Coordinates of C-alpha atoms in Angstrom, one line a residue:
X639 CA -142.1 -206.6 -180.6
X640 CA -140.4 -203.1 -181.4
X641 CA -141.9 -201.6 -185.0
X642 CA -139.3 -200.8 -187.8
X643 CA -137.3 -197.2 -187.1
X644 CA -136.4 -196.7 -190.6
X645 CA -139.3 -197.4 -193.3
X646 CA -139.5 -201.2 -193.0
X647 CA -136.0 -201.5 -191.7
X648 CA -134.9 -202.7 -188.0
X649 CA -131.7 -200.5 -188.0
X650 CA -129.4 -199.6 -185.2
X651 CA -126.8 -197.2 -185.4
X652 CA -124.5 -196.3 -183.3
X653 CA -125.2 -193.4 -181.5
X654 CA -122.2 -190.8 -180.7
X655 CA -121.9 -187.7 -180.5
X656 CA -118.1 -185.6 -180.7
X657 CA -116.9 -185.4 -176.7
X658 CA -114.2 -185.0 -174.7
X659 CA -115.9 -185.4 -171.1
X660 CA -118.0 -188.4 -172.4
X661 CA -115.9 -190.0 -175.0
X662 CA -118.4 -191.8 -177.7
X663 CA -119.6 -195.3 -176.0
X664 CA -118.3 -197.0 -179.7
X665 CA -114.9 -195.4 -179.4
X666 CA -114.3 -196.6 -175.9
X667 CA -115.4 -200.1 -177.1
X668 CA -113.0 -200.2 -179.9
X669 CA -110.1 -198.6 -177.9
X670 CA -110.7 -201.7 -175.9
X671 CA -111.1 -204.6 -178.9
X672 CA -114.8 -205.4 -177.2
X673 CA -118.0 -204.8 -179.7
X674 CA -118.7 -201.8 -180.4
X675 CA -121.8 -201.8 -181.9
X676 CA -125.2 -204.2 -182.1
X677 CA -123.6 -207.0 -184.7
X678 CA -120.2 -207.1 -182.9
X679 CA -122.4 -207.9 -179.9
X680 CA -124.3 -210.4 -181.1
X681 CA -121.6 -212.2 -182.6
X682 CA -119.8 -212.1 -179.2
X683 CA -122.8 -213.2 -177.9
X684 CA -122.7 -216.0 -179.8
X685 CA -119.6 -217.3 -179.0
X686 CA -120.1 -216.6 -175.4
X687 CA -123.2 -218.6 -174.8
X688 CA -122.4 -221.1 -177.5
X689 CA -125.8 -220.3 -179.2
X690 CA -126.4 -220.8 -182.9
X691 CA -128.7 -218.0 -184.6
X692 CA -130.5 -218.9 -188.0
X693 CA -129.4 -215.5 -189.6
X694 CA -126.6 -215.0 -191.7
X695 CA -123.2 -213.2 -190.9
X696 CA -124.3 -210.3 -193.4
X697 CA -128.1 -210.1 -192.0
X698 CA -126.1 -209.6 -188.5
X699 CA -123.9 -206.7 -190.1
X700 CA -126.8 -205.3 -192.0
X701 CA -128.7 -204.0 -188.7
X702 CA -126.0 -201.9 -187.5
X703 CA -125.5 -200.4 -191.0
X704 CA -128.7 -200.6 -193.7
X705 CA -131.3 -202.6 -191.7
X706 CA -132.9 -205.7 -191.7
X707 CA -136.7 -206.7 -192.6
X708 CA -139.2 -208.4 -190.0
X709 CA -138.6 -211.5 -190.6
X710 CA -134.9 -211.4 -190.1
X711 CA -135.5 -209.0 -187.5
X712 CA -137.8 -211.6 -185.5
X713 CA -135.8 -214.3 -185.5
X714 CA -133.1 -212.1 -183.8
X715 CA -135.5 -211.1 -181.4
X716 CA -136.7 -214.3 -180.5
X717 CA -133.1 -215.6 -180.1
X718 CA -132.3 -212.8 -177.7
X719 CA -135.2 -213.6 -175.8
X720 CA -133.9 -217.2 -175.5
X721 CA -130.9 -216.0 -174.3
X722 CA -130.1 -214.3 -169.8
X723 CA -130.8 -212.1 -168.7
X724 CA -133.6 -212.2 -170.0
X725 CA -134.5 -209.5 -172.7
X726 CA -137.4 -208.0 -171.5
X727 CA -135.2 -206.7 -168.0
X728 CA -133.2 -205.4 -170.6
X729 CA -135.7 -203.6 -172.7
X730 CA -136.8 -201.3 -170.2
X731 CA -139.2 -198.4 -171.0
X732 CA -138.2 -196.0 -168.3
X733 CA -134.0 -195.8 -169.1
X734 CA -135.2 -195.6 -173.2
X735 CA -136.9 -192.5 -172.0
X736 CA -133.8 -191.5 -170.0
X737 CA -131.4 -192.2 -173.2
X738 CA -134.4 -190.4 -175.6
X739 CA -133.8 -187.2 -173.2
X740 CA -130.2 -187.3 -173.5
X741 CA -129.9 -187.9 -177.2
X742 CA -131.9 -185.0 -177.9
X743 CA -129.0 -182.7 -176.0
X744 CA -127.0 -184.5 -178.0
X745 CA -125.3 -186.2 -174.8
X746 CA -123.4 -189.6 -175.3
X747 CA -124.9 -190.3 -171.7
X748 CA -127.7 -192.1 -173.9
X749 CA -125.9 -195.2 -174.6
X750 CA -124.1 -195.3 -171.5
X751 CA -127.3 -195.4 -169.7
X752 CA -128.1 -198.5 -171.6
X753 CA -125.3 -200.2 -170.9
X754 CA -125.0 -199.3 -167.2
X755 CA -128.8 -200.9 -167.0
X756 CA -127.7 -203.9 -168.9
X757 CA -124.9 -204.5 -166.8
X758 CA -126.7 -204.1 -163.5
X759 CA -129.3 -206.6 -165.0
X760 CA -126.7 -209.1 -165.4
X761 CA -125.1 -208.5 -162.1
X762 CA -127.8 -210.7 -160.4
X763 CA -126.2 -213.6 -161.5
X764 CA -123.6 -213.2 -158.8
X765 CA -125.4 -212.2 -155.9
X766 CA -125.0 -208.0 -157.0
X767 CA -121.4 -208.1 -156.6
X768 CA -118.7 -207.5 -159.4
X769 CA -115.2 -206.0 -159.3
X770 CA -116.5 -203.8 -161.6
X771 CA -119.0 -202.2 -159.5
X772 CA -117.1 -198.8 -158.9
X773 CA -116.4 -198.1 -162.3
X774 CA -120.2 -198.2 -162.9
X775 CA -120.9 -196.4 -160.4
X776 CA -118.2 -193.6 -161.7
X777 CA -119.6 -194.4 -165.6
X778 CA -123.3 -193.5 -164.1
X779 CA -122.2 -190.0 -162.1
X780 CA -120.1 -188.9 -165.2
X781 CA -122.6 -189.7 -167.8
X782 CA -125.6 -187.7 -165.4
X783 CA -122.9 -185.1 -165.2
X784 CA -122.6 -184.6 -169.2
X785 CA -126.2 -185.0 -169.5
X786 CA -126.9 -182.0 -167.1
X787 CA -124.0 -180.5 -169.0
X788 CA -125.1 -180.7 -172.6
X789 CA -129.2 -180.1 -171.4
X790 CA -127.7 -176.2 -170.3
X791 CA -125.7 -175.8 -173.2
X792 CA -128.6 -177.1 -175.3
X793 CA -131.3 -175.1 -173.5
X794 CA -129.3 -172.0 -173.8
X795 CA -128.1 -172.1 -177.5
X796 CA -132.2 -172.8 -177.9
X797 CA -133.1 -169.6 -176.3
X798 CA -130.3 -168.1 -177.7
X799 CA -128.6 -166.8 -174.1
X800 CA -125.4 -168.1 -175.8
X801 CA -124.1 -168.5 -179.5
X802 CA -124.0 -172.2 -180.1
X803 CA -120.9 -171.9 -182.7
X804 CA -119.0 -169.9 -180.1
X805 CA -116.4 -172.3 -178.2
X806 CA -115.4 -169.6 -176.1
X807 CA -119.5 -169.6 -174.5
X808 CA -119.7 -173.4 -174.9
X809 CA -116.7 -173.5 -172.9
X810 CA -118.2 -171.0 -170.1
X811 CA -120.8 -173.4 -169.6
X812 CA -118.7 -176.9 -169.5
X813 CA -116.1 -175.1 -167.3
X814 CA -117.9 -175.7 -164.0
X815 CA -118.5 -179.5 -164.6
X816 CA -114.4 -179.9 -165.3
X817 CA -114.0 -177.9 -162.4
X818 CA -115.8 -179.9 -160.0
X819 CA -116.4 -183.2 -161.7
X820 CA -112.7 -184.2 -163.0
X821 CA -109.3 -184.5 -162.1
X822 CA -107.6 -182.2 -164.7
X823 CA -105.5 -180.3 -162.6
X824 CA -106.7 -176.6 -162.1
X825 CA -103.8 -174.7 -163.7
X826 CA -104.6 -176.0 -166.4
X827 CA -108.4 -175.4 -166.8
X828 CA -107.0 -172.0 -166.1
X829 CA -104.4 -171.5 -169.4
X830 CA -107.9 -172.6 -171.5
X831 CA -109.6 -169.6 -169.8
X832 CA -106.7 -166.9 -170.3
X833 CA -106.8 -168.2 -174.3
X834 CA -109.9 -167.7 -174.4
X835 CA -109.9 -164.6 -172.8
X836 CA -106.8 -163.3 -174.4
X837 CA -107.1 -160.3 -177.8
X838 CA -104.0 -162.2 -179.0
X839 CA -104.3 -163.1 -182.3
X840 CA -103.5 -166.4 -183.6
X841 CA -100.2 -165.2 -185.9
X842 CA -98.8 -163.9 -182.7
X843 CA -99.1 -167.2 -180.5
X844 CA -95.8 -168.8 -180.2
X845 CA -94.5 -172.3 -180.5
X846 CA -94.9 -172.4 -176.6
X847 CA -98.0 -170.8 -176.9
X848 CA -98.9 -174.1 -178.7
X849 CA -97.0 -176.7 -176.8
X850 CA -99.1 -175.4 -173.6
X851 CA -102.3 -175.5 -175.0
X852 CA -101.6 -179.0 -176.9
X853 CA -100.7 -180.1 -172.9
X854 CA -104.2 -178.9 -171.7
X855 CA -105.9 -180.7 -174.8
X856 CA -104.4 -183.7 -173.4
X857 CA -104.9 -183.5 -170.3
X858 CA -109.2 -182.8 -170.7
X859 CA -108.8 -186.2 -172.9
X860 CA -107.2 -188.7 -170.7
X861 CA -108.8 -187.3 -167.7
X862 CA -111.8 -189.6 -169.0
X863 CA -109.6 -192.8 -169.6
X864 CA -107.0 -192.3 -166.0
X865 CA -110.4 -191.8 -164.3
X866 CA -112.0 -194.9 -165.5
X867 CA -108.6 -197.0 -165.2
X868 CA -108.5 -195.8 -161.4
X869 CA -112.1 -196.7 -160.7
X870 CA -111.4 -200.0 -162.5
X871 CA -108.3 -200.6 -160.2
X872 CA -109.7 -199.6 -157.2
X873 CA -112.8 -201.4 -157.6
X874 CA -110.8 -204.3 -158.0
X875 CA -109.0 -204.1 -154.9
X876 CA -112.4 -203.4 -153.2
X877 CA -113.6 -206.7 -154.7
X878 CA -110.3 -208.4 -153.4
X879 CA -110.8 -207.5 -150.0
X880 CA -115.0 -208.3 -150.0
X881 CA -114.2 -211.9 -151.0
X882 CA -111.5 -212.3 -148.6
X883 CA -111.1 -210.2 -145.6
X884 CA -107.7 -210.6 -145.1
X885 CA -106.6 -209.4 -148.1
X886 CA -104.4 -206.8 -147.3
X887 CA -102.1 -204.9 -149.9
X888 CA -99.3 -202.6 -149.4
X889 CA -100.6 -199.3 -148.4
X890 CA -100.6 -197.5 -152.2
X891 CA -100.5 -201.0 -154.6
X892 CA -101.2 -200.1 -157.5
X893 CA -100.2 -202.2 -160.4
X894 CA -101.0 -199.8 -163.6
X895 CA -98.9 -197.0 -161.8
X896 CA -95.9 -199.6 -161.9
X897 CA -97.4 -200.6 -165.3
X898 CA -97.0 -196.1 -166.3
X899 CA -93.8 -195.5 -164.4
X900 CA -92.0 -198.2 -166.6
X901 CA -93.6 -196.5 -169.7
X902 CA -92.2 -193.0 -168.5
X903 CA -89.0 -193.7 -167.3
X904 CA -87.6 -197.0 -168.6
X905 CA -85.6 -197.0 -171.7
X906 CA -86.7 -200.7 -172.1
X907 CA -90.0 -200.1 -172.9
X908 CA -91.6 -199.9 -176.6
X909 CA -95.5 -198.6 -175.3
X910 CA -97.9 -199.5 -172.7
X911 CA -98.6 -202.8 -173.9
X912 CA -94.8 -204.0 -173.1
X913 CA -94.7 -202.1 -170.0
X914 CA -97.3 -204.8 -168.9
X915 CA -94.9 -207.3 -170.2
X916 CA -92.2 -205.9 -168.3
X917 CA -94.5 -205.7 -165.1
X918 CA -95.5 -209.7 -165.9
X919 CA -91.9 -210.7 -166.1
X920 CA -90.9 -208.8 -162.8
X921 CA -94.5 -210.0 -161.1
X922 CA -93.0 -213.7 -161.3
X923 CA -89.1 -213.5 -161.3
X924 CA -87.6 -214.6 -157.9
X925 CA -84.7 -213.6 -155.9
X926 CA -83.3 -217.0 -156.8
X927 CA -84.4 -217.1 -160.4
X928 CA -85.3 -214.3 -162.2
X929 CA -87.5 -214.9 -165.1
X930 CA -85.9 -214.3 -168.7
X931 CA -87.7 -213.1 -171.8
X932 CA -86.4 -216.3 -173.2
X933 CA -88.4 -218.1 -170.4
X934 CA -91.1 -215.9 -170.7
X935 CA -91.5 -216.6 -174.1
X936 CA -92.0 -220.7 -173.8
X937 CA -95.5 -219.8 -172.4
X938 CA -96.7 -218.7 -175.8
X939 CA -98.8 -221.2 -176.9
X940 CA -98.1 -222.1 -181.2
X941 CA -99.8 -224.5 -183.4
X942 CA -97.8 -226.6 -185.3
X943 CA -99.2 -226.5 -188.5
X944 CA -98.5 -229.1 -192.0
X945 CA -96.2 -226.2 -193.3
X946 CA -93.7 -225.8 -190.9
X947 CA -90.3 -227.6 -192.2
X948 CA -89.0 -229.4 -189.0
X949 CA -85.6 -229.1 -191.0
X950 CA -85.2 -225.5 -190.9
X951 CA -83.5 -225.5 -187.9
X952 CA -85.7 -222.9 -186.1
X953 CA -86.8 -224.6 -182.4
X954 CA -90.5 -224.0 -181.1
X955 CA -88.7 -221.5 -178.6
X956 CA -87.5 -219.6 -181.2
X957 CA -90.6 -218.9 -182.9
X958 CA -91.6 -218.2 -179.3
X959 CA -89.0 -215.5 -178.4
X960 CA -89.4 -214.6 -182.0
X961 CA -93.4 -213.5 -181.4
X962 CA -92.7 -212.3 -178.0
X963 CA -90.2 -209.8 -179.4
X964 CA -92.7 -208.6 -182.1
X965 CA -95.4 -208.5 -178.8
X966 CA -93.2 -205.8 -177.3
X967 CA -92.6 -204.0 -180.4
X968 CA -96.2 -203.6 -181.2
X969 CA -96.1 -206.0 -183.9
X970 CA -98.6 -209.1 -184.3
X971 CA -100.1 -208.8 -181.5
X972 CA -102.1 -211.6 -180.1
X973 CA -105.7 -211.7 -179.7
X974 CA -106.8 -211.3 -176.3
X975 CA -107.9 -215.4 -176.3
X976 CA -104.6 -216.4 -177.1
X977 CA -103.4 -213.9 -174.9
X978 CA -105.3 -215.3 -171.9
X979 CA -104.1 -218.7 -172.8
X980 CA -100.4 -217.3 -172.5
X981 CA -101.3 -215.6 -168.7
X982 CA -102.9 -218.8 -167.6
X983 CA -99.8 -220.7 -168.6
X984 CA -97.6 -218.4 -166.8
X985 CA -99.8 -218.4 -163.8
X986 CA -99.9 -221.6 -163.7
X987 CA -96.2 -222.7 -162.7
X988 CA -95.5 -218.9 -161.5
X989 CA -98.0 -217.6 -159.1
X990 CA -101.3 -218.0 -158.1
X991 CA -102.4 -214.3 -159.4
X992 CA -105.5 -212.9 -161.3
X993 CA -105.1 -214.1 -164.7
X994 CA -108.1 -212.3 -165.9
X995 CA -107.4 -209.2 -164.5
X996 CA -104.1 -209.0 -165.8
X997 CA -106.0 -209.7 -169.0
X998 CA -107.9 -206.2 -168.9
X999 CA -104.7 -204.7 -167.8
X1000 CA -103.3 -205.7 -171.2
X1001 CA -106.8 -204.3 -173.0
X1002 CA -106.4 -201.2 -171.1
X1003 CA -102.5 -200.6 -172.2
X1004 CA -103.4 -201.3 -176.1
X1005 CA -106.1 -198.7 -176.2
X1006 CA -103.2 -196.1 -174.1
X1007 CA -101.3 -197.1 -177.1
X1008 CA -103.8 -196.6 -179.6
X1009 CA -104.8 -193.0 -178.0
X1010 CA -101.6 -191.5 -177.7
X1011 CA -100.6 -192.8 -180.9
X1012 CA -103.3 -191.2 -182.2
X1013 CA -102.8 -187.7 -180.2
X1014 CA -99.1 -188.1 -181.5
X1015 CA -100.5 -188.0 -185.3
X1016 CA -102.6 -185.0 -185.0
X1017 CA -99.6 -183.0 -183.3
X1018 CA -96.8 -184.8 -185.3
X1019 CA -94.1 -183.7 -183.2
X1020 CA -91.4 -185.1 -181.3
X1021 CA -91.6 -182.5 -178.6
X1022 CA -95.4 -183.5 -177.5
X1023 CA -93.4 -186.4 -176.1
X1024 CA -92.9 -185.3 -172.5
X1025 CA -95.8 -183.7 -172.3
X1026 CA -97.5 -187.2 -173.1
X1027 CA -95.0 -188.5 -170.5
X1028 CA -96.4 -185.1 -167.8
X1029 CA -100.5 -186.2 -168.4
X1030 CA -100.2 -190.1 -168.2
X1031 CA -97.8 -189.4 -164.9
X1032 CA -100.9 -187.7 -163.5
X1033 CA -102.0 -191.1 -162.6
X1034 CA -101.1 -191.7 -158.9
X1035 CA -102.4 -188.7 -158.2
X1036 CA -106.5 -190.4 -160.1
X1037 CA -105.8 -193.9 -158.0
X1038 CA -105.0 -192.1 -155.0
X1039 CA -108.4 -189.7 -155.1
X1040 CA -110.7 -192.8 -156.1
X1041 CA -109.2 -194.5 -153.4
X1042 CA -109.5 -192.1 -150.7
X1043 CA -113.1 -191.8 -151.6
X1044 CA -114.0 -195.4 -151.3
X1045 CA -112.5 -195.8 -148.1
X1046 CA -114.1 -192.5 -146.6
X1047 CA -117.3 -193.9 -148.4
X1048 CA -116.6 -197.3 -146.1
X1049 CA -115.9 -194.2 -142.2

């Protein structure tokens, strides 16, 4: 069994380090409402395998913050052991010495190794196939790609070739890996070289100025998050096609890019997450029937509880079109069981689609909420609006590169 890493503790922390190439593994996690650290995990795991552990709820939450002792620590052990895959595929001594090298360059490529191996572990169940697999793929290269990319910036702040608190030589060095390894349109890596570059002092930037480089800061973020959507997309369709070969889509299908147009250009839409919504409702309206919110509401599934006063007049669709009206305004929103109890309901008079991929399609659009809200925040200002609008329109142009290179992978 592992020995104590703090004192006489078992503690683990998340480990993160500040990124833009290789956002934090616990950010990403969050972004996405999945765990996001070692307690969140076990209590999904928990619920998943419908497995009772004889530790308490605060035990669990003490090892990702102030440790445990060995006894607690054991039995935790012992029930992961119990549990598939098996934990000693997943323990595996040569990817902790590939996340040990990157953690000491200060890489977040350490906990993406883990969970890349963990995944790939678990992928046996299902004879090595997953609609996944592309984005894991993409999750390895990028994370090897920022590992190479931190080890030079860390080897030559150590010999002192370059002044580690310079941005302007860490930037020297990270500007060949966003060149060649992302999608972040070259014009723009090029305005973060001029400024750089530039004897203009900050007093004499202009508002402009400002707005520009705001639209390249924006750009280096989501090129991370469009990337991984694309892979995830693709990936999918790839899946699609390997369990049926006559699966066949429009030449260019792409659902989030309907999903992004209706958040750029319609006037209906309140965020990403009702863009969806609006996608859903147009995915299974007919020519002879279109569907109504109203309609679209009665799928919501409500308990009816000892409180409710079946006197006050206010019908179970109400309450329905009621929620769904706070759902698109970004209000109450459902957790992502009751939310796949909602799709499976639609689906099942409307369609026979993918109710659980339309499921991470709604995951994905809460955390493009959640990250633009919180780029909008930092900036505070109405005018970063289209250039929000510019960077998330970029996205055709990620789906149509991923799928280009799967399908001169497949020549």
């Amino acid at each position: 069994m592992l020995k104590p890493n703090e004192g006489s503790k078992y503690v683990f922390k998340n480990i993160h380090f500040k990124s833009v190439y290789l956002p934090p593994l616990n950010e990403v996690a969050q972004l996405l409402h999945l765990p996001s650290n070692i307690s969140g995990m076990i209590t999904h795991a928990q619920s998943f395998y419908d497995s009772d552990l004889s530790v308490s709820q605060s035990s669990i939450f003490h090892l990702s913050s102030r440790g445990v002792g060995k006894p607690t620590f054991k039995k935790i052990y012992t029930w992961f052991k119990s549990l598939s895959p098996n934990i000693n595929e997943v323990f595996n001594l040569k990817v902790y010495k590939k996340t040990t090298r990157a953690m000491k360059v200060t890489s977040n490529a350490s906990t993406y190794y883990s969970c890349i191996y963990g995944f790939n572990a678990s992928k046996k169940s299902n004879k090595n196939d997953n609609e996944l697999n592309l984005l894991i793929d993409w999750l390895e290269a990028r994370s090897q790609f920022d590992y190479l990319m931190m080890s030079e910036i860390h080897n030559k702040a150590k010999s002192k070739s370059i002044d580690k608190k310079s941005p302007k030589d860490i930037w020297q060095l990270q500007k060949p890996y966003w060149q060649s390894h992302s999608l972040v349109p070259r014009q723009q890596l090029n305005i973060i070289n001029e400024f750089y570059n530039s004897d203009k002092k900050r007093e004499d930037y202009t508002e402009e100025d400002g707005l520009a480089l705001i639209e390249v800061t924006y750009h280096l973020i989501f090129d991370f998050y469009l990337s991984a959507i694309a892979n995830y997309e693709v990936g999918l369709h790839s899946y699609y096609r390997r369990l049926d070969e006559n699966y066949n889509p429009k030449k260019g299908t792409s659902f989030f890019t309907n999903v992004l147009n209706t958040l750029i250009e319609s006037d209906e839409s309140n965020g990403c997450f009702d863009s969806v919504l609006i996608e859903l409702k147009e995915l299974v309206s007919s020519n002879g029937k279109p569907m109504t919110w109203r309609r679209l509401a009665s799928f919501i599934p409500l308990k009816k509880f000892p409180s409710d006063n079946p006197n006050s007049g206010e019908s179970l669709n109400d309450k329905q079109y009621k929620q769904l009206k706070d759902w698109r305004n970004g209000k109450n929103l459902p957790s992502f069981l009751k939310l796949e109890e909602f799709i499976n309901a639609v689906f099942d008079k409307h369609g026979n689609y993918d109710s659980l991929a339309l499921t991470v399609y709604f995951r994905i659009a809460r955390a493009i909420d959640t990250k633009i809200q919180e780029c909008y925040e930092q900036a505070h200002s109405e005018k970063t609006i289209p250039i929000f609008k510019t960077v998330i329109g970029q996205y055709p142009s990620y789906f149509k590169h991923y799928t280009d290179t799967v399908n001169k992978a497949a020549t």
